[in-house]
Amino acid sequence: MIQGLDTLLEGTSQPGVSELRLLLEELLRELEGTGRVLDEQPLQSRRARVYRLRFAGAGKQFSLVVKRLEPGIAQRNELVTKRWLPSVGLGGSGPSLLGAAAERSGQCVWHVYEDLGDWALDADAPDPMRVKAAVELIAQVHTRFAEHPLLPECRLYGGDRGIHFFSSNVRDAMRCLEAVGPPVVELSSDHRALRDRLLARLQKLRDGQPARAQALAELGGPETLLHGDLWMTNIFVLPGANGLRARLIDWDHAAVGPASYDLSTFLLRFPPEHRRWTLDLYRAAVLKTGWRLPGLKELNLLFETAELARFANRLIWPAMATTREGGDWGFPELAEVEQWFEDLKPVLCLEDGAAPATP
């Protein structure tokens, strides 16, 4: 009997909790036999759907991580863990999925994972050895999946982050912004000006799409599997008996596309002075398989294309919600994205950057 499971996540208004409790009881009986719940800790401040659960059993304490997912995203994560990564010999490099429990009506799925602790990569004060371990794993994912026969399945369940991602998001953002206006939404002069500035910016992006498509085709390299969300919170580097070992978690945005899509996200998490040497680690790692990255100027263009596509995507949802629900609540979000456009700078400095101690 696992004491405290009957009140786990009580009062959080989370769907599927009863199914999660049944799964946890089954898993905990296999792991520890008997025990009790010590506490629960939300791991995401904005959307409380990931929790660290601590238990006591068999004379020790241990913890698990549970995450509530939309069914399609849950399926994608399970495919990554059980099929895609193992197919290229990287089965132990993703999250350790211990079990899944679907809410009865199909509204959501809870995943239960091994808790990797507090070993997420630190971008503000990066340790070169830990960065190298992370970069080498990212490079292995990219090179081993390059033109892999599983990519059609990856695209089917994960989507595409190539030039189609850029062009479709620009087009959809324009469509949604053009709908923001009377009679559905009454616009103040400031809101009208904001909408029109964003539409003008998107029009320039649409006009420049053919040149970006050509650059991506010529310089982007082979299609591969992308993690899709390489923030530091999704990259763990753990100490082990044989040295450091990296793990990539939260494959919610896994997709198919050029490696530059992942690299732009990853490098932007570091302060500018640490990006060049981090890129050099990646360049050296992929060179072992014959990959040759383009120069810094060309890489900056590819990275900019990925960033602008993400910015355009972020315009769609507040614009769509504003036209659907009325009111002006979405305009602060639109203004925030406009500021992202204004603040966008090249990912890589073209001058020589500082280098750390050799890993």
Tab-separated table of C-alpha atoms in Angstrom:
chain	number	residue	atom	x	y	z
A	1	MET	CA	0.000	0.000	0.000
A	2	ILE	CA	1.387	3.404	-1.032
A	3	GLN	CA	0.233	5.912	1.557
A	4	GLY	CA	-0.841	9.345	0.313
A	5	LEU	CA	-1.546	8.423	-3.313
A	6	ASP	CA	-5.262	8.981	-2.810
A	7	THR	CA	-4.650	12.710	-2.202
A	8	LEU	CA	-1.819	13.199	-4.725
A	9	LEU	CA	-2.285	16.411	-6.769
A	10	GLU	CA	-5.550	16.970	-4.946
A	11	GLY	CA	-6.953	20.423	-5.571
A	12	THR	CA	-4.882	21.079	-8.716
A	13	SER	CA	-7.854	20.585	-11.086
A	14	GLN	CA	-5.705	18.350	-13.248
A	15	PRO	CA	-7.569	15.957	-15.560
A	16	GLY	CA	-6.547	12.313	-15.469
A	17	VAL	CA	-5.203	12.370	-11.909
A	18	SER	CA	-7.132	9.267	-10.873
A	19	GLU	CA	-5.613	7.329	-13.785
A	20	LEU	CA	-2.164	8.678	-12.859
A	21	ARG	CA	-2.578	7.512	-9.262
A	22	LEU	CA	-3.391	3.977	-10.429
A	23	LEU	CA	-0.302	3.939	-12.636
A	24	LEU	CA	1.923	5.243	-9.835
A	25	GLU	CA	0.633	2.625	-7.432
A	26	GLU	CA	1.472	-0.099	-9.939
A	27	LEU	CA	4.941	1.320	-10.650
A	28	LEU	CA	5.783	1.927	-7.008
A	29	ARG	CA	4.802	-1.575	-6.026
A	30	GLU	CA	7.222	-2.876	-8.641
A	31	LEU	CA	9.970	-0.489	-7.546
A	32	GLU	CA	9.631	-0.389	-3.786
A	33	GLY	CA	6.816	-2.682	-2.676
A	34	THR	CA	5.349	-0.311	-0.090
A	35	GLY	CA	5.926	3.318	0.776
A	36	ARG	CA	4.387	6.735	1.143
A	37	VAL	CA	4.208	10.062	-0.670
A	38	LEU	CA	6.423	12.747	0.873
A	39	ASP	CA	5.630	15.800	-1.249
A	40	GLU	CA	4.902	17.152	-4.731
A	41	GLN	CA	6.717	20.046	-6.388
A	42	PRO	CA	5.571	21.818	-9.554
A	43	LEU	CA	8.463	22.213	-12.002
A	44	GLN	CA	6.846	24.757	-14.323
A	45	SER	CA	5.659	28.086	-13.006
A	46	ARG	CA	3.446	29.178	-15.924
A	47	ARG	CA	1.705	25.891	-16.647
A	48	ALA	CA	1.497	23.519	-13.697
A	49	ARG	CA	1.605	20.270	-15.633
A	50	VAL	CA	5.005	18.885	-14.597
A	51	TYR	CA	5.665	17.732	-11.047
A	52	ARG	CA	8.456	16.131	-9.092
A	53	LEU	CA	7.011	13.601	-6.666
A	54	ARG	CA	9.076	12.406	-3.707
A	55	PHE	CA	8.449	9.077	-2.046
A	56	ALA	CA	9.824	7.091	0.864
A	57	GLY	CA	10.068	3.327	0.688
A	58	ALA	CA	12.345	0.408	1.557
A	59	GLY	CA	14.351	2.599	3.897
A	60	LYS	CA	15.221	5.289	1.338
A	61	GLN	CA	13.806	8.283	-0.469
A	62	PHE	CA	13.462	8.635	-4.218
A	63	SER	CA	11.587	10.780	-6.717
A	64	LEU	CA	9.781	10.581	-10.041
A	65	VAL	CA	8.704	13.250	-12.526
A	66	VAL	CA	5.165	13.241	-13.916
A	67	LYS	CA	4.071	15.317	-16.897
A	68	ARG	CA	0.628	15.955	-18.362
A	69	LEU	CA	0.608	15.990	-22.163
A	70	GLU	CA	-1.802	16.355	-25.020
A	71	PRO	CA	-2.351	12.900	-26.573
A	72	GLY	CA	-0.502	13.681	-29.810
A	73	ILE	CA	2.507	15.094	-27.954
A	74	ALA	CA	2.506	12.111	-25.606
A	75	GLN	CA	2.615	9.788	-28.610
A	76	ARG	CA	5.517	11.755	-30.096
A	77	ASN	CA	7.522	11.550	-26.872
A	78	GLU	CA	6.879	7.825	-26.611
A	79	LEU	CA	8.005	7.271	-30.199
A	80	VAL	CA	11.205	9.211	-29.513
A	81	THR	CA	11.944	7.170	-26.400
A	82	LYS	CA	10.933	3.699	-27.550
A	83	ARG	CA	11.458	3.742	-31.324
A	84	TRP	CA	13.326	6.654	-32.873
A	85	LEU	CA	16.360	7.088	-30.594
A	86	PRO	CA	16.884	3.318	-30.119
A	87	SER	CA	16.861	2.880	-33.912
A	88	VAL	CA	20.177	4.791	-34.146
A	89	GLY	CA	21.776	3.429	-30.987
A	90	LEU	CA	20.847	6.361	-28.747
A	91	GLY	CA	18.158	4.675	-26.683
A	92	GLY	CA	19.703	5.719	-23.376
A	93	SER	CA	20.104	9.351	-24.380
A	94	GLY	CA	16.523	10.504	-24.009
A	95	PRO	CA	14.135	10.573	-21.082
A	96	SER	CA	13.490	7.343	-19.211
A	97	LEU	CA	9.749	6.769	-19.648
A	98	LEU	CA	8.505	4.422	-16.930
A	99	GLY	CA	4.807	4.422	-17.782
A	100	ALA	CA	1.848	6.262	-19.306
A	101	ALA	CA	-1.757	6.761	-18.170
A	102	ALA	CA	-4.446	8.200	-20.437
A	103	GLU	CA	-7.347	10.193	-19.027
A	104	ARG	CA	-10.540	8.219	-19.542
A	105	SER	CA	-12.079	10.519	-22.151
A	106	GLY	CA	-8.795	10.927	-24.038
A	107	GLN	CA	-8.308	14.537	-22.930
A	108	CYS	CA	-4.693	14.056	-21.874
A	109	VAL	CA	-1.976	11.511	-21.103
A	110	TRP	CA	0.266	11.468	-18.024
A	111	HIS	CA	3.856	10.285	-18.446
A	112	VAL	CA	5.981	9.095	-15.528
A	113	TYR	CA	9.733	9.590	-15.886
A	114	GLU	CA	12.867	8.839	-13.983
A	115	ASP	CA	13.957	11.982	-12.112
A	116	LEU	CA	17.322	13.152	-13.478
A	117	GLY	CA	17.818	15.587	-10.611
A	118	ASP	CA	19.221	19.095	-10.958
A	119	TRP	CA	21.791	18.475	-13.689
A	120	ALA	CA	20.385	20.770	-16.374
A	121	LEU	CA	23.042	22.592	-18.374
A	122	ASP	CA	23.968	26.076	-17.131
A	123	ALA	CA	24.230	28.518	-20.023
A	124	ASP	CA	25.149	31.606	-18.005
A	125	ALA	CA	28.357	30.099	-16.617
A	126	PRO	CA	28.930	27.148	-18.940
A	127	ASP	CA	31.414	24.470	-17.971
A	128	PRO	CA	33.297	23.495	-21.164
A	129	MET	CA	33.327	19.781	-20.361
A	130	ARG	CA	29.594	19.657	-19.720
A	131	VAL	CA	28.886	21.722	-22.830
A	132	LYS	CA	31.063	19.362	-24.875
A	133	ALA	CA	29.122	16.322	-23.628
A	134	ALA	CA	25.828	18.003	-24.566
A	135	VAL	CA	27.073	19.158	-27.967
A	136	GLU	CA	28.385	15.709	-28.864
A	137	LEU	CA	25.002	14.135	-28.115
A	138	ILE	CA	23.167	16.772	-30.171
A	139	ALA	CA	25.617	16.162	-33.019
A	140	GLN	CA	25.068	12.401	-32.779
A	141	VAL	CA	21.300	12.840	-33.063
A	142	HIS	CA	21.692	15.075	-36.104
A	143	THR	CA	24.288	12.997	-37.961
A	144	ARG	CA	22.798	9.574	-37.248
A	145	PHE	CA	19.334	10.654	-38.404
A	146	ALA	CA	20.567	12.457	-41.521
A	147	GLU	CA	18.431	11.133	-44.411
A	148	HIS	CA	17.351	8.223	-42.188
A	149	PRO	CA	14.468	6.060	-43.494
A	150	LEU	CA	12.503	6.795	-40.299
A	151	LEU	CA	12.281	10.507	-41.150
A	152	PRO	CA	8.914	10.181	-42.941
A	153	GLU	CA	7.455	8.754	-39.739
A	154	CYS	CA	9.149	11.481	-37.690
A	155	ARG	CA	7.642	14.115	-39.983
A	156	LEU	CA	4.207	12.511	-39.798
A	157	TYR	CA	4.103	12.612	-35.993
A	158	GLY	CA	6.327	15.643	-35.397
A	159	GLY	CA	5.975	18.017	-38.323
A	160	ASP	CA	8.459	19.903	-40.497
A	161	ARG	CA	10.827	22.711	-39.500
A	162	GLY	CA	12.322	23.430	-42.909
A	163	ILE	CA	11.414	26.299	-45.237
A	164	HIS	CA	7.783	25.183	-45.112
A	165	PHE	CA	7.758	26.129	-41.419
A	166	PHE	CA	8.936	29.626	-42.337
A	167	SER	CA	6.578	30.205	-45.259
A	168	SER	CA	3.477	28.696	-43.638
A	169	ASN	CA	3.916	30.646	-40.395
A	170	VAL	CA	4.436	33.934	-42.240
A	171	ARG	CA	1.369	33.259	-44.382
A	172	ASP	CA	-0.791	32.193	-41.422
A	173	ALA	CA	0.332	35.151	-39.303
A	174	MET	CA	-0.645	37.551	-42.097
A	175	ARG	CA	-4.002	35.844	-42.510
A	176	CYS	CA	-4.775	36.088	-38.786
A	177	LEU	CA	-3.588	39.689	-38.429
A	178	GLU	CA	-5.620	40.801	-41.441
A	179	ALA	CA	-8.707	39.492	-39.647
A	180	VAL	CA	-8.014	41.677	-36.594
A	181	GLY	CA	-10.299	44.632	-37.203
A	182	PRO	CA	-13.935	45.736	-37.539
A	183	PRO	CA	-16.529	44.430	-37.238
A	184	VAL	CA	-15.034	41.691	-35.070
A	185	VAL	CA	-12.488	43.848	-33.221
A	186	GLU	CA	-12.712	47.595	-32.723
A	187	LEU	CA	-9.212	49.022	-33.128
A	188	SER	CA	-7.744	52.040	-31.402
A	189	SER	CA	-5.300	54.083	-33.463
A	190	ASP	CA	-2.358	52.514	-31.574
A	191	HIS	CA	-3.621	48.981	-32.105
A	192	ARG	CA	-4.266	49.615	-35.786
A	193	ALA	CA	-0.747	50.999	-36.183
A	194	LEU	CA	0.735	47.961	-34.412
A	195	ARG	CA	-1.207	45.566	-36.636
A	196	ASP	CA	-0.191	47.428	-39.786
A	197	ARG	CA	3.504	47.500	-38.786
A	198	LEU	CA	3.464	43.766	-38.185
A	199	LEU	CA	1.731	43.116	-41.506
A	200	ALA	CA	4.335	45.234	-43.319
A	201	ARG	CA	7.128	43.296	-41.637
A	202	LEU	CA	5.540	39.974	-42.566
A	203	GLN	CA	5.101	41.119	-46.162
A	204	LYS	CA	8.863	41.721	-46.374
A	205	LEU	CA	9.485	38.257	-44.981
A	206	ARG	CA	7.136	36.747	-47.561
A	207	ASP	CA	8.892	38.637	-50.360
A	208	GLY	CA	12.250	37.339	-49.148
A	209	GLN	CA	11.125	33.737	-48.804
A	210	PRO	CA	12.532	32.516	-52.169
A	211	ALA	CA	16.050	33.690	-51.275
A	212	ARG	CA	15.834	32.031	-47.864
A	213	ALA	CA	14.549	28.822	-49.453
A	214	GLN	CA	17.498	28.779	-51.836
A	215	ALA	CA	19.970	29.387	-48.998
A	216	LEU	CA	18.443	26.616	-46.920
A	217	ALA	CA	18.539	24.204	-49.862
A	218	GLU	CA	22.167	25.003	-50.681
A	219	LEU	CA	23.601	25.441	-47.171
A	220	GLY	CA	21.246	23.744	-44.731
A	221	GLY	CA	22.618	20.246	-45.167
A	222	PRO	CA	20.600	17.020	-45.023
A	223	GLU	CA	17.269	16.737	-43.270
A	224	THR	CA	17.469	15.145	-39.866
A	225	LEU	CA	15.560	14.592	-36.646
A	226	LEU	CA	15.353	17.753	-34.560
A	227	HIS	CA	14.760	17.987	-30.839
A	228	GLY	CA	12.945	21.220	-31.629
A	229	ASP	CA	13.279	22.926	-28.235
A	230	LEU	CA	16.917	22.918	-27.097
A	231	TRP	CA	16.604	25.165	-24.074
A	232	MET	CA	18.970	24.435	-21.205
A	233	THR	CA	16.134	23.030	-19.084
A	234	ASN	CA	15.847	20.212	-21.638
A	235	ILE	CA	19.562	19.316	-21.669
A	236	PHE	CA	20.959	17.348	-18.738
A	237	VAL	CA	24.604	16.383	-18.229
A	238	LEU	CA	25.002	13.842	-15.468
A	239	PRO	CA	28.185	12.531	-13.821
A	240	GLY	CA	28.748	8.791	-14.083
A	241	ALA	CA	31.291	6.085	-13.491
A	242	ASN	CA	32.653	6.558	-17.026
A	243	GLY	CA	32.507	10.341	-17.099
A	244	LEU	CA	29.837	12.835	-18.090
A	245	ARG	CA	26.750	11.693	-19.941
A	246	ALA	CA	24.200	13.938	-21.651
A	247	ARG	CA	20.463	13.319	-21.868
A	248	LEU	CA	17.864	15.252	-23.865
A	249	ILE	CA	14.380	15.437	-22.380
A	250	ASP	CA	11.028	16.988	-23.368
A	251	TRP	CA	10.808	16.077	-27.045
A	252	ASP	CA	7.402	17.772	-27.310
A	253	HIS	CA	8.519	19.696	-30.422
A	254	ALA	CA	10.503	16.940	-32.156
A	255	ALA	CA	10.322	17.323	-35.933
A	256	VAL	CA	12.224	16.976	-39.193
A	257	GLY	CA	14.343	19.733	-40.666
A	258	PRO	CA	17.842	21.189	-40.996
A	259	ALA	CA	20.204	21.022	-38.036
A	260	SER	CA	20.424	24.830	-38.083
A	261	TYR	CA	16.939	24.984	-36.563
A	262	ASP	CA	18.172	23.222	-33.404
A	263	LEU	CA	21.500	25.037	-33.408
A	264	SER	CA	19.899	28.480	-33.464
A	265	THR	CA	17.796	27.685	-30.400
A	266	PHE	CA	20.721	26.087	-28.582
A	267	LEU	CA	23.300	28.803	-29.271
A	268	LEU	CA	20.908	31.630	-28.412
A	269	ARG	CA	20.626	30.288	-24.871
A	270	PHE	CA	24.294	31.174	-24.302
A	271	PRO	CA	25.680	34.676	-23.807
A	272	PRO	CA	27.217	35.934	-27.100
A	273	GLU	CA	30.803	35.420	-25.923
A	274	HIS	CA	30.224	31.674	-25.481
A	275	ARG	CA	28.528	30.914	-28.789
A	276	ARG	CA	31.542	30.696	-31.100
A	277	TRP	CA	33.453	28.114	-29.102
A	278	THR	CA	30.255	26.140	-28.541
A	279	LEU	CA	29.672	26.117	-32.298
A	280	ASP	CA	33.287	25.021	-32.805
A	281	LEU	CA	32.616	21.997	-30.593
A	282	TYR	CA	29.607	21.103	-32.744
A	283	ARG	CA	31.552	21.702	-35.954
A	284	ALA	CA	34.294	19.330	-34.775
A	285	ALA	CA	31.753	16.700	-33.675
A	286	VAL	CA	29.897	16.560	-37.008
A	287	LEU	CA	33.127	16.721	-39.016
A	288	LYS	CA	33.916	13.224	-37.724
A	289	THR	CA	31.108	11.953	-39.974
A	290	GLY	CA	32.018	14.127	-42.943
A	291	TRP	CA	29.599	16.994	-42.307
A	292	ARG	CA	31.001	20.427	-43.089
A	293	LEU	CA	29.139	23.451	-41.798
A	294	PRO	CA	29.001	26.647	-43.869
A	295	GLY	CA	30.722	29.834	-42.758
A	296	LEU	CA	29.523	32.143	-40.000
A	297	LYS	CA	27.771	34.600	-42.312
A	298	GLU	CA	25.826	31.795	-43.981
A	299	LEU	CA	25.011	30.189	-40.638
A	300	ASN	CA	23.666	33.486	-39.351
A	301	LEU	CA	21.270	33.612	-42.306
A	302	LEU	CA	20.032	30.078	-41.582
A	303	PHE	CA	19.671	30.847	-37.881
A	304	GLU	CA	17.794	34.066	-38.636
A	305	THR	CA	15.350	32.155	-40.854
A	306	ALA	CA	14.583	29.767	-37.989
A	307	GLU	CA	14.138	32.606	-35.489
A	308	LEU	CA	11.899	34.646	-37.779
A	309	ALA	CA	9.736	31.592	-38.423
A	310	ARG	CA	9.286	31.150	-34.669
A	311	PHE	CA	8.443	34.841	-34.250
A	312	ALA	CA	5.808	34.616	-36.975
A	313	ASN	CA	4.349	31.550	-35.305
A	314	ARG	CA	3.999	33.463	-32.030
A	315	LEU	CA	1.923	36.137	-33.769
A	316	ILE	CA	-0.708	33.667	-34.908
A	317	TRP	CA	-2.195	32.679	-31.585
A	318	PRO	CA	-2.896	36.047	-29.919
A	319	ALA	CA	-4.239	37.358	-33.229
A	320	MET	CA	-6.500	34.338	-33.663
A	321	ALA	CA	-7.741	34.489	-30.075
A	322	THR	CA	-8.455	38.217	-30.378
A	323	THR	CA	-10.686	37.723	-33.402
A	324	ARG	CA	-12.399	34.747	-31.812
A	325	GLU	CA	-13.020	36.251	-28.376
A	326	GLY	CA	-13.026	39.972	-29.110
A	327	GLY	CA	-11.454	42.600	-26.890
A	328	ASP	CA	-7.905	43.877	-26.943
A	329	TRP	CA	-6.185	41.489	-24.534
A	330	GLY	CA	-3.996	39.987	-27.299
A	331	PHE	CA	-2.333	43.272	-28.273
A	332	PRO	CA	0.291	43.258	-25.474
A	333	GLU	CA	1.470	39.884	-26.782
A	334	LEU	CA	1.572	41.197	-30.331
A	335	ALA	CA	3.585	44.191	-29.133
A	336	GLU	CA	5.975	41.850	-27.328
A	337	VAL	CA	6.635	39.890	-30.514
A	338	GLU	CA	7.166	43.137	-32.420
A	339	GLN	CA	9.892	43.963	-29.906
A	340	TRP	CA	11.468	40.565	-30.565
A	341	PHE	CA	11.716	41.516	-34.225
A	342	GLU	CA	13.275	44.844	-33.287
A	343	ASP	CA	15.818	43.242	-30.949
A	344	LEU	CA	16.860	40.418	-33.278
A	345	LYS	CA	20.625	40.341	-33.811
A	346	PRO	CA	22.913	37.845	-35.528
A	347	VAL	CA	23.427	34.745	-33.404
A	348	LEU	CA	27.149	34.688	-34.135
A	349	CYS	CA	29.571	37.578	-33.991
A	350	LEU	CA	31.684	37.607	-37.142
A	351	GLU	CA	34.737	38.767	-35.206
A	352	ASP	CA	36.902	36.381	-33.229
A	353	GLY	CA	35.200	35.321	-30.023
A	354	ALA	CA	36.647	34.367	-26.701
A	355	ALA	CA	37.449	30.689	-26.224
A	356	PRO	CA	37.322	28.694	-23.014
A	357	ALA	CA	39.868	26.277	-21.738
A	358	THR	CA	40.070	23.336	-24.132
A	359	PRO	CA	37.614	20.636	-23.048
